[in-house]
Short mmCIF file of C-alpha atoms and ligand atoms in Angstrom, two decimals:
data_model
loop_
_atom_site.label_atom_id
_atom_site.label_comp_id
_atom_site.label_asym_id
_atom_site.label_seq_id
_atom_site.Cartn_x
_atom_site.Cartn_y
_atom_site.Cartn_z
CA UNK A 1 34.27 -3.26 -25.12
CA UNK A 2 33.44 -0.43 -22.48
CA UNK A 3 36.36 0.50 -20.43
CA UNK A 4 34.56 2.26 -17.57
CA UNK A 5 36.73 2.74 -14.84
CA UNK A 6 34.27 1.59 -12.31
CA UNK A 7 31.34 -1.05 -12.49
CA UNK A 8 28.10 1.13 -13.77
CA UNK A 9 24.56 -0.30 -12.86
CA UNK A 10 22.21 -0.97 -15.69
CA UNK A 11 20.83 1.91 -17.32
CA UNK A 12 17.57 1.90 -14.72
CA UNK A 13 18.95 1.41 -11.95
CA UNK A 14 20.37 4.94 -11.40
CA UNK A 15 16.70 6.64 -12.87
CA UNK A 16 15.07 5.32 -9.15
CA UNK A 17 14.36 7.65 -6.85
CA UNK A 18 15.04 5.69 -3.71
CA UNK A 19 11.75 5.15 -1.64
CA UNK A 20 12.06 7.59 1.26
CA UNK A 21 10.09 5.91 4.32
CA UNK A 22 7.61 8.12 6.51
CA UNK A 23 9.34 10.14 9.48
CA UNK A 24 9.10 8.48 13.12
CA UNK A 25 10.46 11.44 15.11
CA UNK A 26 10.29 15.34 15.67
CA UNK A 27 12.91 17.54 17.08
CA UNK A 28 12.74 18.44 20.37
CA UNK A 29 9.15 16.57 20.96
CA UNK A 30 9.06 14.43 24.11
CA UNK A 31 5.62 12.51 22.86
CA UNK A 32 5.01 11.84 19.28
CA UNK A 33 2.24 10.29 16.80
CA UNK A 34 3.15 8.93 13.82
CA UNK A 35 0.78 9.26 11.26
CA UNK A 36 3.25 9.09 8.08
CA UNK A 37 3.30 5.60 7.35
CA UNK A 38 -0.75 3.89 7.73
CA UNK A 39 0.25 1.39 10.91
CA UNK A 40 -2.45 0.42 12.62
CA UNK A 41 -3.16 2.29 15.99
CA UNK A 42 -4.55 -1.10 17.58
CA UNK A 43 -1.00 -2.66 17.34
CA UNK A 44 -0.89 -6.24 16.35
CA UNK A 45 -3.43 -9.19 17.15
CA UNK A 46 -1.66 -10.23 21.24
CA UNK A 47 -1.71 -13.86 19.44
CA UNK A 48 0.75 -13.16 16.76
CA UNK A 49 3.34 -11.29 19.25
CA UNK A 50 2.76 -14.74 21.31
CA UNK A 51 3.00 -16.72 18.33
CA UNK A 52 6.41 -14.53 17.77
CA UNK A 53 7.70 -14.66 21.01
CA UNK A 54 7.09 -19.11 21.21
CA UNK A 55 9.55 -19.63 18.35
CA UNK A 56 12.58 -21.19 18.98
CA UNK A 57 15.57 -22.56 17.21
CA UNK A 58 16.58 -19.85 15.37
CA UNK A 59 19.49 -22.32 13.94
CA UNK A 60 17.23 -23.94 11.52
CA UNK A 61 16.24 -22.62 8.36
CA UNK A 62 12.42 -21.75 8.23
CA UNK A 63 10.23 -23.78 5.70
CA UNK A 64 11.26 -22.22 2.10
CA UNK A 65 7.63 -22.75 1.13
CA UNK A 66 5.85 -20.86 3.70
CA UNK A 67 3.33 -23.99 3.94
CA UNK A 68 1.55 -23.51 6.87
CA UNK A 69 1.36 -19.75 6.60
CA UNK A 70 0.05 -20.54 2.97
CA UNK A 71 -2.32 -23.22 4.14
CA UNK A 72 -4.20 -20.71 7.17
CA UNK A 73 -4.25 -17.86 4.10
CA UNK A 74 -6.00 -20.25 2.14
CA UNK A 75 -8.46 -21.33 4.89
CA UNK A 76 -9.75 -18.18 5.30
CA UNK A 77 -10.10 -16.86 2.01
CA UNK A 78 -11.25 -20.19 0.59
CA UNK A 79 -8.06 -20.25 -2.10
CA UNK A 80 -5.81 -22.89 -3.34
CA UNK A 81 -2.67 -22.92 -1.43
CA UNK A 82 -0.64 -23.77 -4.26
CA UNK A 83 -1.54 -20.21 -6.33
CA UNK A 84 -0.58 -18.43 -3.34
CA UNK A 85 3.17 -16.75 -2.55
CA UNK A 86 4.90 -14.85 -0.08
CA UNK A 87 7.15 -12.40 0.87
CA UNK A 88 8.87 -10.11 2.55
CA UNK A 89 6.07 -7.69 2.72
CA UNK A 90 3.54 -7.08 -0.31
CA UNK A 91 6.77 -4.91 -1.79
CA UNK A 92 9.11 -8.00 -2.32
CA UNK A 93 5.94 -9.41 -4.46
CA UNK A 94 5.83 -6.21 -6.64
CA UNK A 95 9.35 -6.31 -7.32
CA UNK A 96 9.47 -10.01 -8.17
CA UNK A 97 5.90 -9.76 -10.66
CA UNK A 98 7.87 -6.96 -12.36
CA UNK A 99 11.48 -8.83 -12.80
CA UNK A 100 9.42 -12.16 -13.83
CA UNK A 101 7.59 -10.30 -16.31
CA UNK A 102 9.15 -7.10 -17.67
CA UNK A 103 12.26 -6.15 -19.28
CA UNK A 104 14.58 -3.64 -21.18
CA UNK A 105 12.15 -2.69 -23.99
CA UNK A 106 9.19 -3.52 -22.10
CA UNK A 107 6.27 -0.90 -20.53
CA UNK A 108 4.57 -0.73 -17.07
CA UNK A 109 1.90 1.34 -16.43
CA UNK A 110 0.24 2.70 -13.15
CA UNK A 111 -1.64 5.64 -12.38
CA UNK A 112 -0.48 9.06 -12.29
CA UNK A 113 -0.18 9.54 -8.29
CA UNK A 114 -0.09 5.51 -7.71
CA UNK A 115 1.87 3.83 -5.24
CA UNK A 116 5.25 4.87 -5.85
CA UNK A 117 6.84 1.08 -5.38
CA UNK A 118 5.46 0.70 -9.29
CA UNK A 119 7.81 2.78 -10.77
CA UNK A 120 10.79 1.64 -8.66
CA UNK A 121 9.94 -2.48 -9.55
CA UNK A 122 9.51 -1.13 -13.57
CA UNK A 123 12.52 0.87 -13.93
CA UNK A 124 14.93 -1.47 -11.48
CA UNK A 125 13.79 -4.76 -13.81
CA UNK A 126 15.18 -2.78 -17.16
CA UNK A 127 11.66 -1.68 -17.98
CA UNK A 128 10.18 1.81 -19.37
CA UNK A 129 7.18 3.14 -16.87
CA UNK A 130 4.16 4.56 -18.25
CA UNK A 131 2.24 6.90 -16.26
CA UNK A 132 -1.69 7.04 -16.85
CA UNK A 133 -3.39 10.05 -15.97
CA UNK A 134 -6.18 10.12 -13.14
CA UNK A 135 -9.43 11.84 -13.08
CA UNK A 136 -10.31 13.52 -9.68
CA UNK A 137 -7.30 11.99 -7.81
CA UNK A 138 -9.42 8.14 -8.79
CA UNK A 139 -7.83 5.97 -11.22
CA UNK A 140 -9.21 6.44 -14.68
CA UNK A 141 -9.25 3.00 -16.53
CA UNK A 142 -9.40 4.74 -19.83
CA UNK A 143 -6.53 6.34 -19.35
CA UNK A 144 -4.75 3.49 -18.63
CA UNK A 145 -6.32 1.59 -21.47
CA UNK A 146 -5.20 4.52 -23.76
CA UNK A 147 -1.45 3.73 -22.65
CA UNK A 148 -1.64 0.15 -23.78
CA UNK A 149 1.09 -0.57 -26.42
CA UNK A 150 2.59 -3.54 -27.70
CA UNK A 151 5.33 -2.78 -25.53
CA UNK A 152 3.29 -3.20 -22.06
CA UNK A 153 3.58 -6.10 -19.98
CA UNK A 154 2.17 -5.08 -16.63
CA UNK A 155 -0.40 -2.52 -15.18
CA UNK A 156 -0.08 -1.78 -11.40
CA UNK A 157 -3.56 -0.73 -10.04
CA UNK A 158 -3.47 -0.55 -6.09
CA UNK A 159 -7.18 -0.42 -5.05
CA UNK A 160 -7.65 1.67 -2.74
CA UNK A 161 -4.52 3.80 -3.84
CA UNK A 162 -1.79 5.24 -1.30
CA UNK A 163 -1.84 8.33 -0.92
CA UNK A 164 -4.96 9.41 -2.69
CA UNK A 165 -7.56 7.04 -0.02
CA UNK A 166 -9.98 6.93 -4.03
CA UNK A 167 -10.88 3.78 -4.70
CA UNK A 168 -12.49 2.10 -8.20
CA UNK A 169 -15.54 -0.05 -8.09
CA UNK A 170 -15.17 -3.48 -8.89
CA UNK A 171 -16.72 -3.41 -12.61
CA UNK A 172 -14.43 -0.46 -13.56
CA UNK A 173 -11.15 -3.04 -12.76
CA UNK A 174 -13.16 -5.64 -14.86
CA UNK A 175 -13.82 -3.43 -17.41
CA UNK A 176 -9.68 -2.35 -16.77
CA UNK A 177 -8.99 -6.34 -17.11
CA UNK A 178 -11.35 -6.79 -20.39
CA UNK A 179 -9.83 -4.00 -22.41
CA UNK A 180 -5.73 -5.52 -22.02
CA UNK A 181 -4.33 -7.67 -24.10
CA UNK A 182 -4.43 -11.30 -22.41
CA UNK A 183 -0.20 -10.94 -22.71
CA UNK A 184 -0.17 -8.56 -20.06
CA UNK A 185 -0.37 -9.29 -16.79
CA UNK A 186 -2.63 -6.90 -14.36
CA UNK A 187 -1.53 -6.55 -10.71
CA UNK A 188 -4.13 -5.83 -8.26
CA UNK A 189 -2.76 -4.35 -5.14
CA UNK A 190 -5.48 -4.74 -2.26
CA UNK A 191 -2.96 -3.67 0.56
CA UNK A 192 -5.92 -1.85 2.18
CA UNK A 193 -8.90 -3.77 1.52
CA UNK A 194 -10.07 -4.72 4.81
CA UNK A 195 -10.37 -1.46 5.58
CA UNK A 196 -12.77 -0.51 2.21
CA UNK A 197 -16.85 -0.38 3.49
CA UNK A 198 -18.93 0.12 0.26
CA UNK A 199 -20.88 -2.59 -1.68
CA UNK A 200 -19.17 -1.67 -5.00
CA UNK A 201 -15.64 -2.47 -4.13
CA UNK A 202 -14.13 -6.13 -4.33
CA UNK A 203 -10.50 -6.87 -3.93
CA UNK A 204 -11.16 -9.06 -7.05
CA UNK A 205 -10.13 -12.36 -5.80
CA UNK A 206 -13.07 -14.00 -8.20
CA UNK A 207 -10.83 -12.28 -11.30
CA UNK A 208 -7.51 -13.87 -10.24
CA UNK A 209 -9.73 -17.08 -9.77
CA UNK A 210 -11.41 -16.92 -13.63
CA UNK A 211 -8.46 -15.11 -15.53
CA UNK A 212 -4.62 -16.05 -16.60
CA UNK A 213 -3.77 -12.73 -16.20
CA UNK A 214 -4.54 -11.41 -12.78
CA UNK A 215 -2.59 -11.09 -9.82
CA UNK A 216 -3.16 -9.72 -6.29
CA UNK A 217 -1.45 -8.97 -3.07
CA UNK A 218 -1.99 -8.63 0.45
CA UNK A 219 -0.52 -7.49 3.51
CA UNK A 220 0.01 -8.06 6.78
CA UNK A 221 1.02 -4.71 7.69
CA UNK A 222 -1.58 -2.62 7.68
CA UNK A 223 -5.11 -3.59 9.39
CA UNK A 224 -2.79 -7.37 10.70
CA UNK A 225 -0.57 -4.58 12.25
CA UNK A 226 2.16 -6.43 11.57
CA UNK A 227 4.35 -4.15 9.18
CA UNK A 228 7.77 -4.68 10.97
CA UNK A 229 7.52 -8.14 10.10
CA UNK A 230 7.09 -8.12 6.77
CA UNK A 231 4.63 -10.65 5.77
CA UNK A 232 3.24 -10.08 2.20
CA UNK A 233 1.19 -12.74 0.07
CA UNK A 234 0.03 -12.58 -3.36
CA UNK A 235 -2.67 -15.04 -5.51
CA UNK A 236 -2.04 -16.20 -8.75
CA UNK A 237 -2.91 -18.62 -11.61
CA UNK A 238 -0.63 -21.29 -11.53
CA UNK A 239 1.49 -20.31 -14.13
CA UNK A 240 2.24 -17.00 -12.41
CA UNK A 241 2.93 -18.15 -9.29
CA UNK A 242 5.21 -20.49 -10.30
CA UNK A 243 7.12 -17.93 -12.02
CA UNK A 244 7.39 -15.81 -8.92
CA UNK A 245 8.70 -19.01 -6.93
CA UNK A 246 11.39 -19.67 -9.44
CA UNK A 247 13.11 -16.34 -9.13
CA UNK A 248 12.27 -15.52 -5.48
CA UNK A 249 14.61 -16.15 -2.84
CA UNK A 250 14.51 -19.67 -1.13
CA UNK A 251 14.11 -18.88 2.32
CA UNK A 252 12.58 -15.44 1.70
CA UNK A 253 10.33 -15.57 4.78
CA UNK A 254 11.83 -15.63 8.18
CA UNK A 255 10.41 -18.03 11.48
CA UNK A 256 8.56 -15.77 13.67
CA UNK A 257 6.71 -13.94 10.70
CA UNK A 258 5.16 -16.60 9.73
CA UNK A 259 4.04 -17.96 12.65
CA UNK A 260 3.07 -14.39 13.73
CA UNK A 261 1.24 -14.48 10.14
CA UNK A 262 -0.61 -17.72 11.14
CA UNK A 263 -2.05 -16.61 14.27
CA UNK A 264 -3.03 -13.17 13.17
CA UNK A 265 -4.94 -14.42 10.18
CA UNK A 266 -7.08 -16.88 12.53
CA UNK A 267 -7.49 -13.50 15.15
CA UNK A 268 -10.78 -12.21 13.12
CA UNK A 269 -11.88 -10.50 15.83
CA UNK A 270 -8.76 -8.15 16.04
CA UNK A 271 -9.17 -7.56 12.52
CA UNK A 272 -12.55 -6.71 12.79
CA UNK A 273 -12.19 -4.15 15.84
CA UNK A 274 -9.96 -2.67 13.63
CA UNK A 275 -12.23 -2.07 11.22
CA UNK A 276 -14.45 -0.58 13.49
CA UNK A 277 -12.08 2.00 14.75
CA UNK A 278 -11.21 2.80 11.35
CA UNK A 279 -15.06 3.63 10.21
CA UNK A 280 -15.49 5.68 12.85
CA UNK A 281 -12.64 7.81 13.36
CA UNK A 282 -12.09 8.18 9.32
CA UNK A 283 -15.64 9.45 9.27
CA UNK A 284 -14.76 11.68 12.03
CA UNK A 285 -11.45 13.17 10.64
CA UNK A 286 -12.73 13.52 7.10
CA UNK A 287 -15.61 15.76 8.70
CA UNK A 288 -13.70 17.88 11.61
CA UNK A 289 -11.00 18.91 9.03
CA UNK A 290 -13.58 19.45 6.19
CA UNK A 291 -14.76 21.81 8.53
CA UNK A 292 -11.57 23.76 8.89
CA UNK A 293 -11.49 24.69 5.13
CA UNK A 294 -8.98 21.72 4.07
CA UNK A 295 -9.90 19.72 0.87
CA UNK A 296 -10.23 16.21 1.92
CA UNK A 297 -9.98 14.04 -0.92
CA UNK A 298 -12.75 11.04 0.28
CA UNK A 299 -10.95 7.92 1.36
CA UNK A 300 -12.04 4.59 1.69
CA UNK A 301 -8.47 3.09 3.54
CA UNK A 302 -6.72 3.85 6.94
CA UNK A 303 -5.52 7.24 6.27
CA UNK A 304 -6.79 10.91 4.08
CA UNK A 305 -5.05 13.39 1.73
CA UNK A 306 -5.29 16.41 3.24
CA UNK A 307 -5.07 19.42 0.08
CA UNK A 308 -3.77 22.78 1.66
CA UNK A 309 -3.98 26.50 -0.08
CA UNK A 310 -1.47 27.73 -1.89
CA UNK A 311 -0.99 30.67 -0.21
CA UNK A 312 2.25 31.66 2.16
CA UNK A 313 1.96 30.40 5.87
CA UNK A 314 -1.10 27.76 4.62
CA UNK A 315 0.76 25.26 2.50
CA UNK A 316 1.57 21.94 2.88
CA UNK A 317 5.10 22.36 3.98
CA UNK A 318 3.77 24.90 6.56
CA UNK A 319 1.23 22.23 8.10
CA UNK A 320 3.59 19.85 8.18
CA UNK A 321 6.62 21.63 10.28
CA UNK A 322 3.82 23.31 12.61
CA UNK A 323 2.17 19.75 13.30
CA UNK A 324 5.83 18.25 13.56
CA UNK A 325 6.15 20.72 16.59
CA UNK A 326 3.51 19.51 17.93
CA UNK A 327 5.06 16.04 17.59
CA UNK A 328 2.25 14.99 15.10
CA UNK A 329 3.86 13.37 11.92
CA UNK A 330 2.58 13.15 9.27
CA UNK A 331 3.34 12.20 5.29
CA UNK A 332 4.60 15.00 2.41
CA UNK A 333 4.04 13.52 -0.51
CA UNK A 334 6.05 15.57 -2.80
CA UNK A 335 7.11 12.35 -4.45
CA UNK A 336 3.92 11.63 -5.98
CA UNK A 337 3.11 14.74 -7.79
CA UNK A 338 0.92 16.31 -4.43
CA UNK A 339 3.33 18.95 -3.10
CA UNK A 340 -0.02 20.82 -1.66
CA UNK A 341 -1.25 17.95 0.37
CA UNK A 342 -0.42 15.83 3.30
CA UNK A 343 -1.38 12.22 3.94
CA UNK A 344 -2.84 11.68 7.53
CA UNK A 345 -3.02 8.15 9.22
CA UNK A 346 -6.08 7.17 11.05
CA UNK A 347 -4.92 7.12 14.34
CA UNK A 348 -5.79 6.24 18.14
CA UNK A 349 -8.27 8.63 19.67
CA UNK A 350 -5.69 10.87 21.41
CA UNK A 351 -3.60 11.44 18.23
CA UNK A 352 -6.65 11.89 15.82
CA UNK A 353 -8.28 14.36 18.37
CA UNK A 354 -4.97 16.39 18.47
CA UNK A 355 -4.53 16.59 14.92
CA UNK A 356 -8.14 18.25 14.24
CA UNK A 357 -6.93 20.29 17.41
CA UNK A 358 -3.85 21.10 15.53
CA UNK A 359 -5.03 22.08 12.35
CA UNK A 360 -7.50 24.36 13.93
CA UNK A 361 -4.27 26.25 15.40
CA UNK A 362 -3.24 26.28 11.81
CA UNK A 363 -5.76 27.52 10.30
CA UNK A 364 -6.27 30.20 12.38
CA UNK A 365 -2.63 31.25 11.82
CA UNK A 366 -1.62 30.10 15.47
CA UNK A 367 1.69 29.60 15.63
CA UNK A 368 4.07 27.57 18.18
CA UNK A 369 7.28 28.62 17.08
C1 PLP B 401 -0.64 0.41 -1.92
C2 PLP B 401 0.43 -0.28 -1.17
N1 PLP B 401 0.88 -1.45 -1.61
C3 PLP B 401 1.85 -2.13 -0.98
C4 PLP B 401 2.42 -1.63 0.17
C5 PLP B 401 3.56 -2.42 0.76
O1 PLP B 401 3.33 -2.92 1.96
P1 PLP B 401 4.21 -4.08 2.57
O2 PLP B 401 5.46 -4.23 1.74
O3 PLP B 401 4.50 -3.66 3.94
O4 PLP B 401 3.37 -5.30 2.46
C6 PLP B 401 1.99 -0.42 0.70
C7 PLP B 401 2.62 0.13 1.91
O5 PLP B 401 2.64 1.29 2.16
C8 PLP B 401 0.96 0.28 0.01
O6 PLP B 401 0.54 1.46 0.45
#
């Protein structure tokens, strides 16, 4: 028997690097943006704050099975309630796939800058993860097929990615889904898809539908603006979902999110002015800071990767404290392997205008200190 002189968390546990949110203030900035964490700049749908703001008894326990909020997801997508879950957030969902599915011994895989909530749901449920190359900061489904072992029980593919914007056309994740072993079980992440525009790219509901492998999830907190909420949903095949529901916590969505969730799901005009805004002022940034010498990686979501020189007073870290002073925040990412390159939200006219504005300054080696 051990006789550690304190309780020790399983061997995994202590290999996470926590997640480390994106920044909401500046020092010494009266009026700030923040672009660090790809909220909506349209806010939520008015009938989901209404929705939140018309529930009452707050004694009660909400309904454990999310039925109604369930039923309206279904409505619109055209799904089976019954293969459908939710959760606190699309995250919660990760983290439950990965603890009803992998285990000490077992292997995860994801791509090489993917969403780092993969790694965190691998290692914290006792598993090994695997890290698959990319090609061009794009997934590369060969890589991840050449990672495949007997070991692997999951593959995390978030399409679009965060914090790359790349995105994989819909017969490279088939071809992804026909070359793994039926065992393992292939998570779709689609937290952005409203947001994608090109005739390539499916979220891949019609592969959850046909396989008994395939999983994806949604969010409400991105283009439903409804992030502090946390309203997350994922499709299954029955066997999966049930799964999910026998390890997740009973009452794991509160009241007022999912009535909030009901109404903004029915609001599809809100969703689809967002949309709008998106197209044109992604277009727009992606161009004016082309412009200024920055790589701009091409992005199909609600936010860019902006690649900076590496030269002294043009790098990353600069950018980011001179647009901090400016009170423009917006995301390092360090902590997925880009330390030269700065993820930018889409944002409201005002902020996005300031930002080009900003890196201008920059560029020309304007400084506000
Ligand atoms: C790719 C991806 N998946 C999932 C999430 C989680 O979102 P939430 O837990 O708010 O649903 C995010 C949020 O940043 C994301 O970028």
């Amino acid at each position: 028997m051990s006789m550690s002189a304190r309780p020790e968390p399983r061997p995994g546990v202590m290999k996470i690097d926590a997640y480390v949110p994106g920044k909401s203030a500046a020092a010494g900035v009266a009026k700030v943006h923040k672009l660090s964490s790809n909220e909506t700049p349209l806010g939520p749908s008015p009938k989901a704050v209404e929705a939140v703001r018309n529930t009452d008894h707050l004694e009660l326990y909400p309904d454990g099975s999310a039925t109604r909020l369930r039923e309206a997801i279904a409505a619109k997508y055209g799904l089976d309630p019954s293969r459908i879950v939710c959760g606190a957030g699309s995250d919660e969902l990760l983290s439950l796939i990965a603890y009803a599915y992998v285990g000490p011994g077992d292997e995860g895989i994801f791509s090489q800058h993917g969403f780092l909530v993969y790694r965190i749901a691998i290692l914290a449920a006792g598993g090994t993860p695997v890290v698959a190359e990319e090609k061009n900061h794009r997934t590369d489904v060969d890589a991840i097929l050449a990672k495949v072992t007997e070991r692997t029980k999951i593959v995390f593919l978030a399409n679009p990615n965060n914090p790359t914007g790349t995105y994989i056309p819909f017969d490279e994740v088939k071809r992804l889904h026909a070359g793994l072993p039926s065992h393992v079980v292939l998570v779709l992440d689609a937290a952005y898809a409203e947001y994608v525009r090109r005739n390539d790219y499916e979220a891949g509901l019609e592969l959850v539908a046909t396989a008994e492998n395939v999983v994806m999830t949604r969010t409400f907190s991105k283009i439903y603006g409804l992030a502090s909420l946390r309203i997350g949903w994922m499709v299954a095949p029955a066997h999966i979902a049930e799964a999910v529901n026998r390890i997740r916590g009973p009452f794991n969505m509160n009241g007022p999110a999912m009535a909030a969730g009901i109404a903004a799901v029915q609001d599809e005009a809100h969703v689809a002015k967002a949309v709008e805004h998106n197209e044109q002022w992604l277009e727009w940034l992606t161009k004016e800071i082309g412009s200024l010498g920055l790589t701009v990686t091409p992005s199909v979501a609600n936010f860019l990767m902006i690649t900076f020189p590496d030269e002294p007073g043009r790098t990353a870290k600069d950018a980011d404290a001179f647009l901090s002073g400016r009170g423009l925040i917006l995301r390092r990412i360090d902590a997925y392997g880009l330390p030269h390159a700065l993820r930018l939200t889409v944002g409201g006219e005002e902020a996005n205008r300031l930002v080009v504005e900003a890196l201008r300054d920059f560029m020309k080696g304007g400084s506000d200190a």
